[in-house]
PDB file of C-alpha atoms in Angstrom:
ATOM      1  CA  MET A1025      25.443 -20.877  26.136  1.00  0.00           C
ATOM      2  CA  GLY A1026      22.516 -18.573  26.904  1.00  0.00           C
ATOM      3  CA  THR A1027      22.127 -14.864  26.348  1.00  0.00           C
ATOM      4  CA  SER A1028      23.901 -13.989  29.603  1.00  0.00           C
ATOM      5  CA  THR A1029      27.204 -15.284  28.218  1.00  0.00           C
ATOM      6  CA  ARG A1030      26.736 -14.222  24.609  1.00  0.00           C
ATOM      7  CA  TRP A1031      29.981 -12.933  23.146  1.00  0.00           C
ATOM      8  CA  LYS A1032      30.028 -10.297  20.436  1.00  0.00           C
ATOM      9  CA  GLY A1033      33.581 -11.082  19.448  1.00  0.00           C
ATOM     10  CA  PRO A1034      36.759  -9.014  19.462  1.00  0.00           C
ATOM     11  CA  ASN A1035      36.908  -5.736  17.641  1.00  0.00           C
ATOM     12  CA  GLY A1036      39.470  -3.182  16.678  1.00  0.00           C
ATOM     13  CA  ASP A1037      41.860  -2.564  13.812  1.00  0.00           C
ATOM     14  CA  ARG A1038      44.186  -5.463  14.581  1.00  0.00           C
ATOM     15  CA  TRP A1039      41.327  -7.984  14.748  1.00  0.00           C
ATOM     16  CA  SER A1040      39.733  -6.590  11.594  1.00  0.00           C
ATOM     17  CA  SER A1041      43.037  -6.802   9.730  1.00  0.00           C
ATOM     18  CA  ALA A1042      43.503 -10.426  10.774  1.00  0.00           C
ATOM     19  CA  ALA A1043      39.956 -11.251   9.688  1.00  0.00           C
ATOM     20  CA  ARG A1044      40.469  -9.617   6.299  1.00  0.00           C
ATOM     21  CA  ARG A1045      43.670 -11.575   5.698  1.00  0.00           C
ATOM     22  CA  LEU A1046      41.836 -14.776   6.576  1.00  0.00           C
ATOM     23  CA  ALA A1047      39.013 -13.894   4.189  1.00  0.00           C
ATOM     24  CA  ARG A1048      41.534 -13.599   1.354  1.00  0.00           C
ATOM     25  CA  TRP A1049      43.374 -16.805   2.208  1.00  0.00           C
ATOM     26  CA  ARG A1050      42.965 -19.862  -0.012  1.00  0.00           C
ATOM     27  CA  ALA A1051      44.334 -23.299   0.721  1.00  0.00           C
ATOM     28  CA  ASP A1052      45.378 -23.828  -2.901  1.00  0.00           C
ATOM     29  CA  SER A1053      47.169 -20.502  -3.251  1.00  0.00           C
ATOM     30  CA  ARG A1054      50.920 -20.058  -3.479  1.00  0.00           C
ATOM     31  CA  ASN A1055      52.649 -20.126  -0.080  1.00  0.00           C
ATOM     32  CA  ALA A1056      49.307 -20.927   1.567  1.00  0.00           C
ATOM     33  CA  ASP A1057      50.886 -22.533   4.644  1.00  0.00           C
ATOM     34  CA  GLN A1058      53.216 -19.597   5.254  1.00  0.00           C
ATOM     35  CA  ARG A1059      50.375 -17.127   4.866  1.00  0.00           C
ATOM     36  CA  LEU A1060      48.212 -19.069   7.290  1.00  0.00           C
ATOM     37  CA  GLU A1061      51.017 -18.929   9.854  1.00  0.00           C
ATOM     38  CA  GLU A1062      51.180 -15.172   9.344  1.00  0.00           C
ATOM     39  CA  ILE A1063      47.423 -14.965   9.887  1.00  0.00           C
ATOM     40  CA  ALA A1064      47.816 -17.003  13.073  1.00  0.00           C
ATOM     41  CA  ALA A1065      50.506 -14.585  14.241  1.00  0.00           C
ATOM     42  CA  ASP A1066      48.149 -11.685  13.457  1.00  0.00           C
ATOM     43  CA  HIS A1067      45.456 -13.165  15.675  1.00  0.00           C
ATOM     44  CA  LEU A1068      47.897 -13.838  18.497  1.00  0.00           C
ATOM     45  CA  ARG A1069      49.204 -10.263  18.331  1.00  0.00           C
ATOM     46  CA  ALA A1070      45.643  -8.942  18.319  1.00  0.00           C
ATOM     47  CA  LEU A1071      44.867 -10.943  21.446  1.00  0.00           C
ATOM     48  CA  HIS A1072      48.022  -9.753  23.190  1.00  0.00           C
ATOM     49  CA  GLU A1073      47.371  -6.111  22.318  1.00  0.00           C
ATOM     50  CA  THR A1074      43.769  -6.348  23.500  1.00  0.00           C
ATOM     51  CA  LEU A1075      44.747  -7.821  26.853  1.00  0.00           C
ATOM     52  CA  ARG A1076      47.564  -5.348  27.382  1.00  0.00           C
ATOM     53  CA  ALA A1077      45.039  -2.573  26.918  1.00  0.00           C
ATOM     54  CA  ASP A1078      42.429  -4.266  29.127  1.00  0.00           C
ATOM     55  CA  ARG A1079      43.410  -7.316  31.148  1.00  0.00           C
ATOM     56  CA  SER A1080      39.752  -8.069  31.869  1.00  0.00           C
ATOM     57  CA  ALA A1081      38.939  -8.494  28.156  1.00  0.00           C
ATOM     58  CA  PHE A1082      36.914 -11.644  27.457  1.00  0.00           C
ATOM     59  CA  GLY A1083      37.434 -12.720  31.099  1.00  0.00           C
ATOM     60  CA  LEU A1084      40.345 -14.750  29.749  1.00  0.00           C
ATOM     61  CA  TYR A1085      43.033 -13.766  32.243  1.00  0.00           C
ATOM     62  CA  ASP A1086      41.023 -14.492  35.385  1.00  0.00           C
ATOM     63  CA  THR A1087      39.551 -17.673  33.907  1.00  0.00           C
ATOM     64  CA  ALA A1088      42.981 -18.972  32.895  1.00  0.00           C
ATOM     65  CA  CYS A1089      44.463 -18.187  36.307  1.00  0.00           C
ATOM     66  CA  ALA A1090      41.651 -19.985  38.123  1.00  0.00           C
ATOM     67  CA  ALA A1091      41.978 -22.999  35.840  1.00  0.00           C
ATOM     68  CA  GLY A1092      45.746 -23.056  36.299  1.00  0.00           C
ATOM     69  CA  GLU A1093      45.363 -23.117  40.059  1.00  0.00           C
ATOM     70  CA  ARG A1094      42.915 -26.000  39.794  1.00  0.00           C
ATOM     71  CA  LEU A1095      45.304 -27.868  37.503  1.00  0.00           C
ATOM     72  CA  ALA A1096      48.161 -27.378  39.968  1.00  0.00           C
ATOM     73  CA  GLU A1097      45.972 -28.835  42.687  1.00  0.00           C
ATOM     74  CA  ALA A1098      45.096 -31.830  40.501  1.00  0.00           C
ATOM     75  CA  LEU A1099      48.721 -32.732  39.802  1.00  0.00           C
ATOM     76  CA  SER A1100      49.350 -34.440  43.128  1.00  0.00           C
ATOM     77  CA  SER A1101      46.377 -36.779  42.729  1.00  0.00           C
ATOM     78  CA  LEU A1102      47.450 -37.628  39.175  1.00  0.00           C
ATOM     79  CA  ALA A1103      50.932 -38.417  40.469  1.00  0.00           C
ATOM     80  CA  ALA A1104      49.383 -40.770  42.989  1.00  0.00           C
ATOM     81  CA  GLU A1105      46.547 -42.337  41.005  1.00  0.00           C
ATOM     82  CA  GLY A1106      47.017 -41.752  37.275  1.00  0.00           C
ATOM     83  CA  ALA A1107      44.131 -42.684  34.984  1.00  0.00           C
ATOM     84  CA  GLU A1108      42.881 -45.828  33.276  1.00  0.00           C
ATOM     85  CA  SER A1109      42.679 -44.333  29.780  1.00  0.00           C
ATOM     86  CA  ALA A1110      43.159 -41.133  27.839  1.00  0.00           C
ATOM     87  CA  ASP A1111      39.386 -40.604  27.794  1.00  0.00           C
ATOM     88  CA  ALA A1112      39.250 -41.017  31.561  1.00  0.00           C
ATOM     89  CA  LEU A1113      42.106 -38.558  31.975  1.00  0.00           C
ATOM     90  CA  VAL A1114      40.387 -35.958  29.795  1.00  0.00           C
ATOM     91  CA  ALA A1115      37.069 -36.421  31.591  1.00  0.00           C
ATOM     92  CA  ARG A1116      38.724 -36.087  34.967  1.00  0.00           C
ATOM     93  CA  LEU A1117      40.661 -32.963  34.068  1.00  0.00           C
ATOM     94  CA  VAL A1118      37.714 -31.317  32.345  1.00  0.00           C
ATOM     95  CA  SER A1119      35.729 -31.896  35.523  1.00  0.00           C
ATOM     96  CA  GLU A1120      38.433 -30.785  37.947  1.00  0.00           C
ATOM     97  CA  VAL A1121      40.031 -27.992  35.902  1.00  0.00           C
ATOM     98  CA  GLY A1122      37.456 -26.868  33.355  1.00  0.00           C
ATOM     99  CA  GLY A1123      34.854 -25.511  35.708  1.00  0.00           C
ATOM    100  CA  ASP A1124      31.218 -25.051  34.754  1.00  0.00           C
ATOM    101  CA  GLY A1125      31.209 -21.525  33.341  1.00  0.00           C
ATOM    102  CA  GLY A1126      29.530 -20.763  30.055  1.00  0.00           C
ATOM    103  CA  THR A1127      31.802 -18.127  28.509  1.00  0.00           C
ATOM    104  CA  LEU A1128      34.105 -18.668  25.550  1.00  0.00           C
ATOM    105  CA  ALA A1129      37.037 -18.385  27.947  1.00  0.00           C
ATOM    106  CA  ASP A1130      35.599 -21.259  29.995  1.00  0.00           C
ATOM    107  CA  ALA A1131      35.057 -23.295  26.846  1.00  0.00           C
ATOM    108  CA  ALA A1132      38.631 -22.592  25.745  1.00  0.00           C
ATOM    109  CA  VAL A1133      39.899 -23.936  29.066  1.00  0.00           C
ATOM    110  CA  ARG A1134      37.945 -27.173  28.656  1.00  0.00           C
ATOM    111  CA  ARG A1135      39.071 -27.645  25.065  1.00  0.00           C
ATOM    112  CA  GLY A1136      42.585 -26.716  26.138  1.00  0.00           C
ATOM    113  CA  VAL A1137      42.548 -29.541  28.674  1.00  0.00           C
ATOM    114  CA  ALA A1138      41.582 -32.075  26.001  1.00  0.00           C
ATOM    115  CA  ALA A1139      44.174 -30.707  23.580  1.00  0.00           C
ATOM    116  CA  ALA A1140      46.853 -30.801  26.276  1.00  0.00           C
ATOM    117  CA  VAL A1141      46.187 -34.478  26.965  1.00  0.00           C
ATOM    118  CA  ARG A1142      46.441 -35.173  23.232  1.00  0.00           C
ATOM    119  CA  ASP A1143      49.683 -33.255  22.922  1.00  0.00           C
ATOM    120  CA  VAL A1144      51.308 -34.736  26.010  1.00  0.00           C
ATOM    121  CA  ARG A1145      50.501 -38.204  24.652  1.00  0.00           C
ATOM    122  CA  ASP A1146      52.299 -37.242  21.435  1.00  0.00           C
ATOM    123  CA  ARG A1147      55.279 -36.048  23.457  1.00  0.00           C
ATOM    124  CA  HIS A1148      55.236 -39.072  25.782  1.00  0.00           C
ATOM    125  CA  PRO A1149      54.144 -42.178  23.841  1.00  0.00           C
ATOM    126  CA  GLU A1150      54.956 -44.247  26.914  1.00  0.00           C
ATOM    127  CA  LEU A1151      51.898 -42.729  28.577  1.00  0.00           C
ATOM    128  CA  ASP A1152      49.566 -44.829  26.440  1.00  0.00           C
ATOM    129  CA  ASP A1153      51.541 -47.956  27.260  1.00  0.00           C
ATOM    130  CA  VAL A1154      51.258 -47.222  30.955  1.00  0.00           C
ATOM    131  CA  MET A1155      47.506 -46.729  30.761  1.00  0.00           C
ATOM    132  CA  ASP A1156      46.953 -49.698  28.427  1.00  0.00           C
ATOM    133  CA  ALA A1157      48.893 -51.921  30.807  1.00  0.00           C
ATOM    134  CA  GLY A1158      46.755 -50.825  33.693  1.00  0.00           C
ATOM    135  CA  ALA A1159      49.812 -49.553  35.524  1.00  0.00           C
ATOM    136  CA  ALA A1160      48.638 -45.962  35.760  1.00  0.00           C
ATOM    137  CA  HIS A1161      47.008 -46.664  39.109  1.00  0.00           C
ATOM    138  CA  GLY A1162      50.489 -46.120  40.463  1.00  0.00           C
ATOM    139  CA  GLY A1163      50.448 -42.552  39.144  1.00  0.00           C
ATOM    140  CA  PHE A1164      52.022 -40.604  36.328  1.00  0.00           C
ATOM    141  CA  ALA A1165      55.672 -39.580  36.308  1.00  0.00           C
ATOM    142  CA  TRP A1166      56.306 -35.958  37.200  1.00  0.00           C
ATOM    143  CA  ASP A1167      58.059 -35.160  33.929  1.00  0.00           C
ATOM    144  CA  ILE A1168      54.789 -36.032  32.171  1.00  0.00           C
ATOM    145  CA  LEU A1169      52.705 -33.961  34.578  1.00  0.00           C
ATOM    146  CA  CYS A1170      54.988 -30.948  34.310  1.00  0.00           C
ATOM    147  CA  ASP A1171      54.754 -31.129  30.522  1.00  0.00           C
ATOM    148  CA  LEU A1172      50.966 -31.379  30.807  1.00  0.00           C
ATOM    149  CA  TYR A1173      50.951 -28.237  32.933  1.00  0.00           C
ATOM    150  CA  GLN A1174      53.152 -26.376  30.469  1.00  0.00           C
ATOM    151  CA  ILE A1175      51.203 -27.492  27.399  1.00  0.00           C
ATOM    152  CA  PHE A1176      47.801 -26.684  28.901  1.00  0.00           C
ATOM    153  CA  PHE A1177      48.304 -22.917  28.981  1.00  0.00           C
ATOM    154  CA  ALA A1178      49.501 -22.842  25.375  1.00  0.00           C
ATOM    155  CA  ASP A1179      46.624 -24.998  24.162  1.00  0.00           C
ATOM    156  CA  MET A1180      44.128 -22.880  26.083  1.00  0.00           C
ATOM    157  CA  VAL A1181      45.212 -19.785  24.165  1.00  0.00           C
ATOM    158  CA  GLY A1182      45.159 -21.724  20.907  1.00  0.00           C
ATOM    159  CA  GLU A1183      41.650 -22.957  21.588  1.00  0.00           C
ATOM    160  CA  PHE A1184      40.405 -19.478  22.433  1.00  0.00           C
ATOM    161  CA  LEU A1185      41.720 -18.184  19.110  1.00  0.00           C
ATOM    162  CA  ARG A1186      40.233 -21.213  17.366  1.00  0.00           C
ATOM    163  CA  SER A1187      36.818 -19.879  18.419  1.00  0.00           C
ATOM    164  CA  VAL A1188      37.645 -16.417  17.066  1.00  0.00           C
ATOM    165  CA  VAL A1189      38.872 -17.775  13.744  1.00  0.00           C
ATOM    166  CA  ALA A1190      35.932 -20.175  13.448  1.00  0.00           C
ATOM    167  CA  GLU A1191      33.571 -17.211  13.803  1.00  0.00           C
ATOM    168  CA  HIS A1192      35.483 -15.324  11.107  1.00  0.00           C
ATOM    169  CA  VAL A1193      35.245 -18.359   8.840  1.00  0.00           C
ATOM    170  CA  LYS A1194      31.524 -18.759   9.447  1.00  0.00           C
ATOM    171  CA  LEU A1195      30.709 -15.111   8.868  1.00  0.00           C
ATOM    172  CA  ALA A1196      33.103 -14.158   6.096  1.00  0.00           C
ATOM    173  CA  VAL A1197      34.454 -17.166   4.267  1.00  0.00           C
ATOM    174  CA  PRO A1198      32.294 -20.276   4.772  1.00  0.00           C
ATOM    175  CA  VAL A1199      34.014 -21.917   1.808  1.00  0.00           C
ATOM    176  CA  LEU A1200      37.119 -22.276   3.995  1.00  0.00           C
ATOM    177  CA  ILE A1201      35.432 -24.507   6.543  1.00  0.00           C
ATOM    178  CA  ALA A1202      36.546 -27.661   4.722  1.00  0.00           C
ATOM    179  CA  THR A1203      40.201 -26.634   5.040  1.00  0.00           C
ATOM    180  CA  ASP A1204      40.035 -26.273   8.859  1.00  0.00           C
ATOM    181  CA  PRO A1205      42.115 -23.080   9.096  1.00  0.00           C
ATOM    182  CA  GLU A1206      40.948 -22.564  12.671  1.00  0.00           C
ATOM    183  CA  GLY A1207      42.393 -25.905  13.778  1.00  0.00           C
ATOM    184  CA  ARG A1208      45.699 -25.239  12.050  1.00  0.00           C
ATOM    185  CA  ILE A1209      45.902 -21.764  13.557  1.00  0.00           C
ATOM    186  CA  ALA A1210      45.189 -23.112  17.039  1.00  0.00           C
ATOM    187  CA  ASP A1211      47.967 -25.670  16.658  1.00  0.00           C
ATOM    188  CA  TRP A1212      50.416 -23.028  15.439  1.00  0.00           C
ATOM    189  CA  VAL A1213      49.598 -20.706  18.337  1.00  0.00           C
ATOM    190  CA  ALA A1214      50.041 -23.501  20.877  1.00  0.00           C
ATOM    191  CA  GLU A1215      53.356 -24.517  19.345  1.00  0.00           C
ATOM    192  CA  LYS A1216      54.637 -20.931  19.432  1.00  0.00           C
ATOM    193  CA  THR A1217      53.570 -20.226  23.017  1.00  0.00           C
ATOM    194  CA  VAL A1218      54.306 -23.481  24.849  1.00  0.00           C
ATOM    195  CA  ASP A1219      57.940 -22.623  25.518  1.00  0.00           C
ATOM    196  CA  LEU A1220      56.853 -19.379  27.174  1.00  0.00           C
ATOM    197  CA  VAL A1221      55.282 -21.355  30.015  1.00  0.00           C
ATOM    198  CA  PRO A1222      57.548 -22.171  32.962  1.00  0.00           C
ATOM    199  CA  ASN A1223      57.919 -25.882  33.641  1.00  0.00           C
ATOM    200  CA  PRO A1224      57.449 -26.658  37.372  1.00  0.00           C
ATOM    201  CA  CYS A1225      59.929 -29.523  37.288  1.00  0.00           C
ATOM    202  CA  GLU A1226      62.628 -27.346  35.740  1.00  0.00           C
ATOM    203  CA  VAL A1227      61.957 -24.514  38.171  1.00  0.00           C
ATOM    204  CA  ALA A1228      62.144 -26.939  41.089  1.00  0.00           C
ATOM    205  CA  ALA A1229      65.419 -28.367  39.812  1.00  0.00           C
ATOM    206  CA  GLU A1230      66.928 -24.915  39.415  1.00  0.00           C
ATOM    207  CA  ALA A1231      65.808 -23.928  42.896  1.00  0.00           C
ATOM    208  CA  THR A1232      67.264 -27.119  44.358  1.00  0.00           C
ATOM    209  CA  GLU A1233      70.626 -26.533  42.699  1.00  0.00           C
ATOM    210  CA  LEU A1234      70.695 -22.970  43.976  1.00  0.00           C
ATOM    211  CA  ALA A1235      69.674 -24.041  47.461  1.00  0.00           C
ATOM    212  CA  GLU A1236      72.297 -26.744  47.602  1.00  0.00           C
ATOM    213  CA  ALA A1237      74.923 -24.224  46.542  1.00  0.00           C
ATOM    214  CA  VAL A1238      74.212 -22.221  49.695  1.00  0.00           C
ATOM    215  CA  ASP A1239      73.369 -25.255  51.817  1.00  0.00           C
ATOM    216  CA  THR A1240      69.751 -24.231  52.411  1.00  0.00           C
ATOM    217  CA  ALA A1241      67.870 -26.814  50.373  1.00  0.00           C
ATOM    218  CA  GLN A1242      65.382 -27.631  53.084  1.00  0.00           C
ATOM    219  CA  SER A1243      64.233 -24.051  53.539  1.00  0.00           C
ATOM    220  CA  VAL A1244      63.962 -23.201  49.838  1.00  0.00           C
ATOM    221  CA  VAL A1245      62.285 -26.174  48.164  1.00  0.00           C
ATOM    222  CA  GLY A1246      61.877 -28.733  50.860  1.00  0.00           C
ATOM    223  CA  GLY A1247      65.051 -30.641  50.078  1.00  0.00           C
ATOM    224  CA  ALA A1248      64.231 -34.324  50.274  1.00  0.00           C
ATOM    225  CA  LEU A1249      60.471 -33.800  50.477  1.00  0.00           C
ATOM    226  CA  ASP A1250      58.200 -35.884  48.273  1.00  0.00           C
ATOM    227  CA  PRO A1251      57.858 -34.140  44.861  1.00  0.00           C
ATOM    228  CA  SER A1252      54.094 -34.597  45.143  1.00  0.00           C
ATOM    229  CA  ALA A1253      54.169 -32.247  48.113  1.00  0.00           C
ATOM    230  CA  VAL A1254      56.486 -29.683  46.544  1.00  0.00           C
ATOM    231  CA  LEU A1255      55.730 -29.545  42.822  1.00  0.00           C
ATOM    232  CA  PRO A1256      51.992 -28.710  43.036  1.00  0.00           C
ATOM    233  CA  LYS A1257      52.899 -25.726  45.227  1.00  0.00           C
ATOM    234  CA  ILE A1258      55.543 -24.611  42.748  1.00  0.00           C
ATOM    235  CA  ALA A1259      53.070 -25.090  39.887  1.00  0.00           C
ATOM    236  CA  ALA A1260      50.477 -22.972  41.695  1.00  0.00           C
ATOM    237  CA  SER A1261      53.015 -20.217  42.341  1.00  0.00           C
ATOM    238  CA  LEU A1262      53.900 -20.141  38.631  1.00  0.00           C
ATOM    239  CA  VAL A1263      50.323 -19.692  37.389  1.00  0.00           C
ATOM    240  CA  PRO A1264      50.342 -15.862  37.144  1.00  0.00           C
ATOM    241  CA  ARG A1265      53.644 -16.007  35.283  1.00  0.00           C
ATOM    242  CA  ALA A1266      52.420 -18.745  32.946  1.00  0.00           C
ATOM    243  CA  VAL A1267      49.191 -16.935  32.121  1.00  0.00           C
ATOM    244  CA  GLY A1268      50.927 -13.599  31.809  1.00  0.00           C
ATOM    245  CA  ARG A1269      53.420 -14.940  29.302  1.00  0.00           C
ATOM    246  CA  VAL A1270      51.002 -16.786  27.010  1.00  0.00           C
ATOM    247  CA  LEU A1271      48.640 -13.793  27.026  1.00  0.00           C
ATOM    248  CA  GLY A1272      51.413 -11.355  26.174  1.00  0.00           C
ATOM    249  CA  LEU A1273      51.300  -9.513  29.496  1.00  0.00           C
ATOM    250  CA  ILE A1274      54.842 -10.577  30.365  1.00  0.00           C
ATOM    251  CA  THR A1275      57.468 -10.552  27.636  1.00  0.00           C
ATOM    252  CA  ASP A1276      61.173 -11.296  27.477  1.00  0.00           C
ATOM    253  CA  GLU A1277      61.760  -7.567  27.711  1.00  0.00           C
ATOM    254  CA  ALA A1278      59.422  -7.130  30.674  1.00  0.00           C
ATOM    255  CA  THR A1279      60.852  -5.590  33.797  1.00  0.00           C
ATOM    256  CA  GLY A1280      60.608  -7.249  37.150  1.00  0.00           C
ATOM    257  CA  GLU A1281      57.934  -4.732  38.107  1.00  0.00           C
ATOM    258  CA  GLU A1282      55.775  -5.684  35.094  1.00  0.00           C
ATOM    259  CA  GLY A1283      56.221  -9.356  35.826  1.00  0.00           C
ATOM    260  CA  ALA A1284      55.152  -8.860  39.403  1.00  0.00           C
ATOM    261  CA  ALA A1285      52.097  -6.969  38.267  1.00  0.00           C
ATOM    262  CA  ALA A1286      51.018  -9.911  36.160  1.00  0.00           C
TER     263      ALA A1286
END
């Protein structure tokens, strides 16, 4: 990545404690899976605490927000054009969303894009059928794209922590490399954070129902407008909230003032 983007890694008591627990973990030990989940939770808490103390840490917040805005912009073209294959979809999103930065935050965004495509394919097996049949030129359904948006932010955080854990493994416990704890931790983190991310389709539906209740649908969400014109704007407006929630800056207990600050 070059010396200008060299990263010394996180530090502090919470990170050190998580690293020590990982160093003691063994795949063949009793309750190994449960303990690895606890280690994953330790790393996620360490990340959240670090960013609450300094939002600029690792450049992750700003990088994630910029990537989220680019993803929101890409949604309308995906709704119109789709992609010919999963590889083509990943390549396109990495190019349009991933940027060309050389930091670990930038790398986490690019890996998060690829992981999000993988995970949305698992959630929507019909996506492969559409692409295999060559029908994707007509565009992807919005429920798929909204899930992709939601999953991306969670996978981005998981992939960032994968890098942290991989460094711990390399430096402290190289014998663990064969067990892939970093991959399992990244998956756990993504699974635990995905529901924190607002889904643009659900937000749009809620806004439409509210608007119709007061007979102002056109002014609130565009009423009968094409979803491709409305949903990317909603997705873009949700980016600070999405990033804030997965990075622990906005919690369920957060006040409206804290949410606005995020």
